[in-house]
Tab-separated table of C-alpha atoms in Angstrom:
chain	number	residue	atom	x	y	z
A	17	UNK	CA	-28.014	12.972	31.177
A	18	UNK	CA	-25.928	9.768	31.695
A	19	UNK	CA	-27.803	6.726	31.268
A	20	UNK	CA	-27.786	3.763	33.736
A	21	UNK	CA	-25.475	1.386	30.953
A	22	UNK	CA	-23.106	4.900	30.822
A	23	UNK	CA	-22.453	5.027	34.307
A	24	UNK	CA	-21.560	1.169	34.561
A	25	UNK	CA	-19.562	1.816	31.910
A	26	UNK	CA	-17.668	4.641	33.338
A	27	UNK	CA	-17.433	2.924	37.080
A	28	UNK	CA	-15.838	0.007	35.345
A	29	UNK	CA	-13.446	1.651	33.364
A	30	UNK	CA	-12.325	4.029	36.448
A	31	UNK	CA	-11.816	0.948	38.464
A	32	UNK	CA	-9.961	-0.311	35.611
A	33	UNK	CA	-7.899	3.065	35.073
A	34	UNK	CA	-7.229	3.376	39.011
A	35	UNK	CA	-5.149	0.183	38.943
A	36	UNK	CA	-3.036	1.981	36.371
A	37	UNK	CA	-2.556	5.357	37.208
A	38	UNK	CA	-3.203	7.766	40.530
A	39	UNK	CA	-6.785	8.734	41.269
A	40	UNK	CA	-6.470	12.566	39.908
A	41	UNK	CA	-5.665	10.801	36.401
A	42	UNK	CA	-8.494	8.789	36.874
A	43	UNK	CA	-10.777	10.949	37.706
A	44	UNK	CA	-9.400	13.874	34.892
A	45	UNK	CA	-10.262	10.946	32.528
A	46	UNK	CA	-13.879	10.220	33.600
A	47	UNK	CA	-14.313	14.050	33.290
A	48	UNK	CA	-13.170	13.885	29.998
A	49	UNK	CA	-15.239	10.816	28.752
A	50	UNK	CA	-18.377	12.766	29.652
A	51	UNK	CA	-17.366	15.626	27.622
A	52	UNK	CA	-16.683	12.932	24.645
A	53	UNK	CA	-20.434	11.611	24.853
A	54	UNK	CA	-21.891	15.762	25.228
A	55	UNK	CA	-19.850	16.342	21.708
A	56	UNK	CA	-20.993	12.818	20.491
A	57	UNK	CA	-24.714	14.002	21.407
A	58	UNK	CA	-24.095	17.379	19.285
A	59	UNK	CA	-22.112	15.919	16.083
A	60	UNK	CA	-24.617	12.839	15.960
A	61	UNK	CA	-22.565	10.900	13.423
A	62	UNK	CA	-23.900	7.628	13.428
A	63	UNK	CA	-27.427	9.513	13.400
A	64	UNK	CA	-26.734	10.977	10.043
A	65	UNK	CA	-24.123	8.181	8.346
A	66	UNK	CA	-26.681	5.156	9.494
A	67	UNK	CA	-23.428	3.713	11.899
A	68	UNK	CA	-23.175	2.367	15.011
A	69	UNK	CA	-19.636	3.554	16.317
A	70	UNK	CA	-20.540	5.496	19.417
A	71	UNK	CA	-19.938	4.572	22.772
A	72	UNK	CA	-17.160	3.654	25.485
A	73	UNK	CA	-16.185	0.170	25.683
A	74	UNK	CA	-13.642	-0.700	28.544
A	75	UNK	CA	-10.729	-2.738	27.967
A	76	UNK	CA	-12.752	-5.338	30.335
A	77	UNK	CA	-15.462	-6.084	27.821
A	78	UNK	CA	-12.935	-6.304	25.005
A	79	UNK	CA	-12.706	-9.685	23.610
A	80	UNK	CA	-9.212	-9.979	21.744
A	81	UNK	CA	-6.620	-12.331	19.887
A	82	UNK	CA	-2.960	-12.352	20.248
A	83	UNK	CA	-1.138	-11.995	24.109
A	84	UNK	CA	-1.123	-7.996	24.528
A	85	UNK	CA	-4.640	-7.567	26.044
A	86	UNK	CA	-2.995	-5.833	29.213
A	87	UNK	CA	-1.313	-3.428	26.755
A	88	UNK	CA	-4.498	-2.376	25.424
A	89	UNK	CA	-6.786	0.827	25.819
A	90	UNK	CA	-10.491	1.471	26.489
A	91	UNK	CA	-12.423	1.972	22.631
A	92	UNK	CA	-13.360	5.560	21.788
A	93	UNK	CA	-14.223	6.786	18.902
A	94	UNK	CA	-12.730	9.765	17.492
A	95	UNK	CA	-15.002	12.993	16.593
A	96	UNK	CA	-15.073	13.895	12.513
A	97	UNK	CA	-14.128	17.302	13.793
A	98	UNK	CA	-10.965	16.405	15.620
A	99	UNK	CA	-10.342	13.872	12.866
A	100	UNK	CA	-10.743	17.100	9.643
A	101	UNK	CA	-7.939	19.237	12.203
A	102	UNK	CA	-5.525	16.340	12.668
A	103	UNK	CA	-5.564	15.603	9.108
A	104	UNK	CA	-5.348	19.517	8.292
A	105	UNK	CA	-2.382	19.604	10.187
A	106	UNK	CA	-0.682	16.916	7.930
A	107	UNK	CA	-0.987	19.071	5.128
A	108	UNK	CA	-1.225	18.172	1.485
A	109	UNK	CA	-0.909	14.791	0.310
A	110	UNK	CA	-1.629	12.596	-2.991
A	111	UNK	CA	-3.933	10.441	-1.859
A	112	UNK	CA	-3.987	8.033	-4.891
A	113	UNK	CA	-0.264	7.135	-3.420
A	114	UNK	CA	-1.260	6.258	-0.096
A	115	UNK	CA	-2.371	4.015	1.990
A	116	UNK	CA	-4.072	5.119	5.010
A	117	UNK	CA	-3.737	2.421	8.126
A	118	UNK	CA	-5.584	2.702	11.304
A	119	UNK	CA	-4.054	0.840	13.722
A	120	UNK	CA	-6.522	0.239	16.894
A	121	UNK	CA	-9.596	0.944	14.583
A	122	UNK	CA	-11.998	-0.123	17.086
A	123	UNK	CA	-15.412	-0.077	15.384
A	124	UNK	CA	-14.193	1.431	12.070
A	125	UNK	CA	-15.048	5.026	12.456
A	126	UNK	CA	-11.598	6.225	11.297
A	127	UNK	CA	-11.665	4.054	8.477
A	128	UNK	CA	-14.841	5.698	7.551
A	129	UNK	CA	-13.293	9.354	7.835
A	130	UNK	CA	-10.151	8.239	6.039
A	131	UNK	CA	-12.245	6.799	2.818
A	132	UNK	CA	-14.111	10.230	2.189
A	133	UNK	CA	-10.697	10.583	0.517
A	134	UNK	CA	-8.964	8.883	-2.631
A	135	UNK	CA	-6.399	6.843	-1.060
A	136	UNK	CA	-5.558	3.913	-2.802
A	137	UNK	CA	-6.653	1.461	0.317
A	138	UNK	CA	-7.957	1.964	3.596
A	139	UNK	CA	-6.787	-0.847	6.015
A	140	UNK	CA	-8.140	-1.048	9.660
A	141	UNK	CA	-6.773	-3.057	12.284
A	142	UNK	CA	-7.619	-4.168	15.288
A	143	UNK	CA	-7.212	-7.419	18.010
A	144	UNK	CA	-10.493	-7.579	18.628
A	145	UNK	CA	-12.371	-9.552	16.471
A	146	UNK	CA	-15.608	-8.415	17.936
A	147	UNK	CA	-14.662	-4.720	17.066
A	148	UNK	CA	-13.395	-5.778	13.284
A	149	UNK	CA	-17.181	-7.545	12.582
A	150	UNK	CA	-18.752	-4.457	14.143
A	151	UNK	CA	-16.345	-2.234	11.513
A	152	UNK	CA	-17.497	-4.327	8.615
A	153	UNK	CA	-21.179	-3.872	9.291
A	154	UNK	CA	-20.426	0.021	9.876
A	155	UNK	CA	-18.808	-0.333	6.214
A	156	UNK	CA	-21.835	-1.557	4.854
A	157	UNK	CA	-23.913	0.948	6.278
A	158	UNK	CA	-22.328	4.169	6.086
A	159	UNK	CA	-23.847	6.594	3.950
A	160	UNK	CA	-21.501	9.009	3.907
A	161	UNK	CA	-19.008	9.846	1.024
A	162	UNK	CA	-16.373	6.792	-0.374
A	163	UNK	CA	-14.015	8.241	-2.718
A	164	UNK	CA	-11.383	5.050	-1.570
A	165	UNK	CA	-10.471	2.413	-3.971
A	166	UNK	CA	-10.582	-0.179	-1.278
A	167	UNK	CA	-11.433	-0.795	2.271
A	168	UNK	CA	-9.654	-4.283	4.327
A	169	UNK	CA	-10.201	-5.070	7.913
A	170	UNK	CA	-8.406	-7.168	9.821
A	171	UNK	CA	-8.180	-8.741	13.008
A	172	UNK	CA	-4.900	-9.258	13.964
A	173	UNK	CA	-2.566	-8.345	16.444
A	174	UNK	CA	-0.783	-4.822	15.915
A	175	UNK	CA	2.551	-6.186	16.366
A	176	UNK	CA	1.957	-9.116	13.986
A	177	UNK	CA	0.605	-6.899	10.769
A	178	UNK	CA	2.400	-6.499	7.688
A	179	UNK	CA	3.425	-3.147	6.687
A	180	UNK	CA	2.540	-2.092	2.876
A	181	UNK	CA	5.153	-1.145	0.610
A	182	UNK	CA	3.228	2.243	-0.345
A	183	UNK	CA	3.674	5.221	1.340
A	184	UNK	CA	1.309	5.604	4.465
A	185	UNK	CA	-0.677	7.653	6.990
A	186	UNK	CA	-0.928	6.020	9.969
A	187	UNK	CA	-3.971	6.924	12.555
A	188	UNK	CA	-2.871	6.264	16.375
A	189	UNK	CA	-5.354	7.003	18.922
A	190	UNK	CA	-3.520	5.879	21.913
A	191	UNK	CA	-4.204	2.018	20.937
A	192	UNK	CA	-1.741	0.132	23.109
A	193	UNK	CA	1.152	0.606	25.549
A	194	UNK	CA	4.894	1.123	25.660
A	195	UNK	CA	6.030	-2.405	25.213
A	196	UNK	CA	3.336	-2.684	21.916
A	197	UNK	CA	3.920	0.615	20.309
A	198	UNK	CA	7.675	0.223	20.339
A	199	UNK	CA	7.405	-2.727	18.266
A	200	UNK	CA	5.105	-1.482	16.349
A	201	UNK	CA	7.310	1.377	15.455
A	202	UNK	CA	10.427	-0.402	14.849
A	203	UNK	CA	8.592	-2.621	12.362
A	204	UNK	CA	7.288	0.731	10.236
A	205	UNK	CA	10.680	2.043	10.645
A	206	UNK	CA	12.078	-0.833	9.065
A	207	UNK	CA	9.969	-1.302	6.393
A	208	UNK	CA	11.238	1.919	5.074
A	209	UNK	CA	14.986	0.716	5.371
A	210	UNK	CA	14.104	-1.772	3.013
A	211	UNK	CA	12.613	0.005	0.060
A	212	UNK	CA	11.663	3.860	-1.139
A	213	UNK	CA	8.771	4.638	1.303
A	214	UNK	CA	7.620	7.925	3.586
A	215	UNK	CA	5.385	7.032	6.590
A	216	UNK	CA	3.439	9.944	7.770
A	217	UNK	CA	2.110	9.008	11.515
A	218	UNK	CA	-0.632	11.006	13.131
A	219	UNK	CA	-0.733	10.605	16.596
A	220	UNK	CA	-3.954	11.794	18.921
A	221	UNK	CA	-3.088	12.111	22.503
A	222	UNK	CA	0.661	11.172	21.996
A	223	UNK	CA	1.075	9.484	25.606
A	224	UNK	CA	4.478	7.849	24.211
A	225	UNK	CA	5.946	10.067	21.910
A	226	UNK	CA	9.306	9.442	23.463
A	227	UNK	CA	9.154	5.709	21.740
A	228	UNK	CA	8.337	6.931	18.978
A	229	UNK	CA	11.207	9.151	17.949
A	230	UNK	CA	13.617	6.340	19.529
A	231	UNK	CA	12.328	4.432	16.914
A	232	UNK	CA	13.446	6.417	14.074
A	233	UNK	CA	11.050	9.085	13.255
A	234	UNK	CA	10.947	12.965	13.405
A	235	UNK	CA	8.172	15.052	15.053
A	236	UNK	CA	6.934	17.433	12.004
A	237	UNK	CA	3.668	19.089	13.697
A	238	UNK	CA	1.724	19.331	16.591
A	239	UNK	CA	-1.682	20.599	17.201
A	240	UNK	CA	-4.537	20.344	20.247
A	241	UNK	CA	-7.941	19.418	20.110
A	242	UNK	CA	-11.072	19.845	21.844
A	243	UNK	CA	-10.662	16.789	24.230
A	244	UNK	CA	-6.410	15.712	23.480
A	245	UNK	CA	-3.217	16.978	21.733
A	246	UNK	CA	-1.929	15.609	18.799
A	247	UNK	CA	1.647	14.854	16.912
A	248	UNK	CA	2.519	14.562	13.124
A	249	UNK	CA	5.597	12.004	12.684
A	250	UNK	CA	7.510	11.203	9.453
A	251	UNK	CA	10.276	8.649	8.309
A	252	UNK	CA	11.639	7.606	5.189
A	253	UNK	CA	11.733	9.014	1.588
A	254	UNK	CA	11.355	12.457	1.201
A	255	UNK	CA	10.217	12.786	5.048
């Protein structure tokens, strides 16, 4: 049963999504939230790991840094589950010579996921700094497996972070908007112009796949979850 805080939340955040899309979309997407929280309720992550990375947030009650607040998206975390098939669908990797970004990391449960594995850094990111001290504290209290050599968050805007010259995965849960994520993608894009590095992107609920191939990279694999789709993207060496 929703509580009383759950259904403020969710009248907010359809009020919110209503003044940006048509009222079928809004209400498809308040249908699907309540899903999210039944599957939260069965895979109880924060219950076992000792986190605190549950919950809805609308964009309304998310403080932030940098000018693209309107190109934001509500926080939700992503379910281990969905996160294991994404990352299935990306195949094999070496994680020792990657580094795995989340960009949009909200409270840090992606970063979590992503440092059960040996990748050579873990970086979240995310505009809110409200979000990134939430991450941090989630860091210090997971109990879960760390096989990473290093976690870094940072608050920052997406548009202003500085891609890594190692080859990367990049985690996309439908952070930002159009205007944003093209930047965004022309910077990665670039990056790889400029010296011998493959960025894998994984992209859950791929609303603007169309920017991303106009920036430069090529749709590998595709796969659909319990609650959205998802899309594997690749550019640069070897890709």
């Amino acid at each position: 049963m929703l509580s009383i805080s759950d259904l403020r939340t969710d009248w907010k955040i359809f009020r919110q999504t209503m003044r940006d899309s048509t009222l079928k979309e809004a209400l498809v997407d308040s249908a699907e939230y309540i899903r999210i929280r039944r599957h939260e309720r069965r895979e109880r992550f924060d219950e076992r790991f000792g986190t605190e990375t549950n919950g809805i947030v609308g964009l309304a009650d998310i403080d932030s840094i940098g000018t693209h607040q309107e190109e934001a998206s509500h926080y939700l975390p992503t379910r281990k589950q969905e996160f294991d098939r994404m990352m299935a669908t990306v195949g094999e990797i070496d994680h020792g010579e990657h580094v795995f970004v989340d960009l949009g990391c909200g409270k840090g449960r992606v970063v979590l996921l992503a440092a059960e594995k040996p990748y050579k850094k873990v970086v979240g990111v995310d505009f809110s700094p409200t979000f990134i001290s939430q991450a941090k504290e989630n860091v210090e209290r997971y109990t879960g497996p760390v096989a990473t050599h290093e976690i870094e968050l940072l608050a920052i805007d997406a548009v202003d972070f500085v891609v890594p010259p190692e080859n990367l995965v990049v985690y996309l849960f439908s952070p930002f908007g159009p205007p944003v994520f093209d930047t965004v993608m022309r910077n990665l894009v670039a990056a790889t112009k400029k010296r011998k590095q493959k960025i894998t992107i994984v992209y859950y609920s791929p609303d603007y796949d169309d920017v991303v191939r106009e920036a430069g990279f090529t749709l590998v694999a595709q796969g659909k979850g319990d609650h959205w789709p998802w899309s594997i993207y690749s550019v640069g060496e070897s890709a």
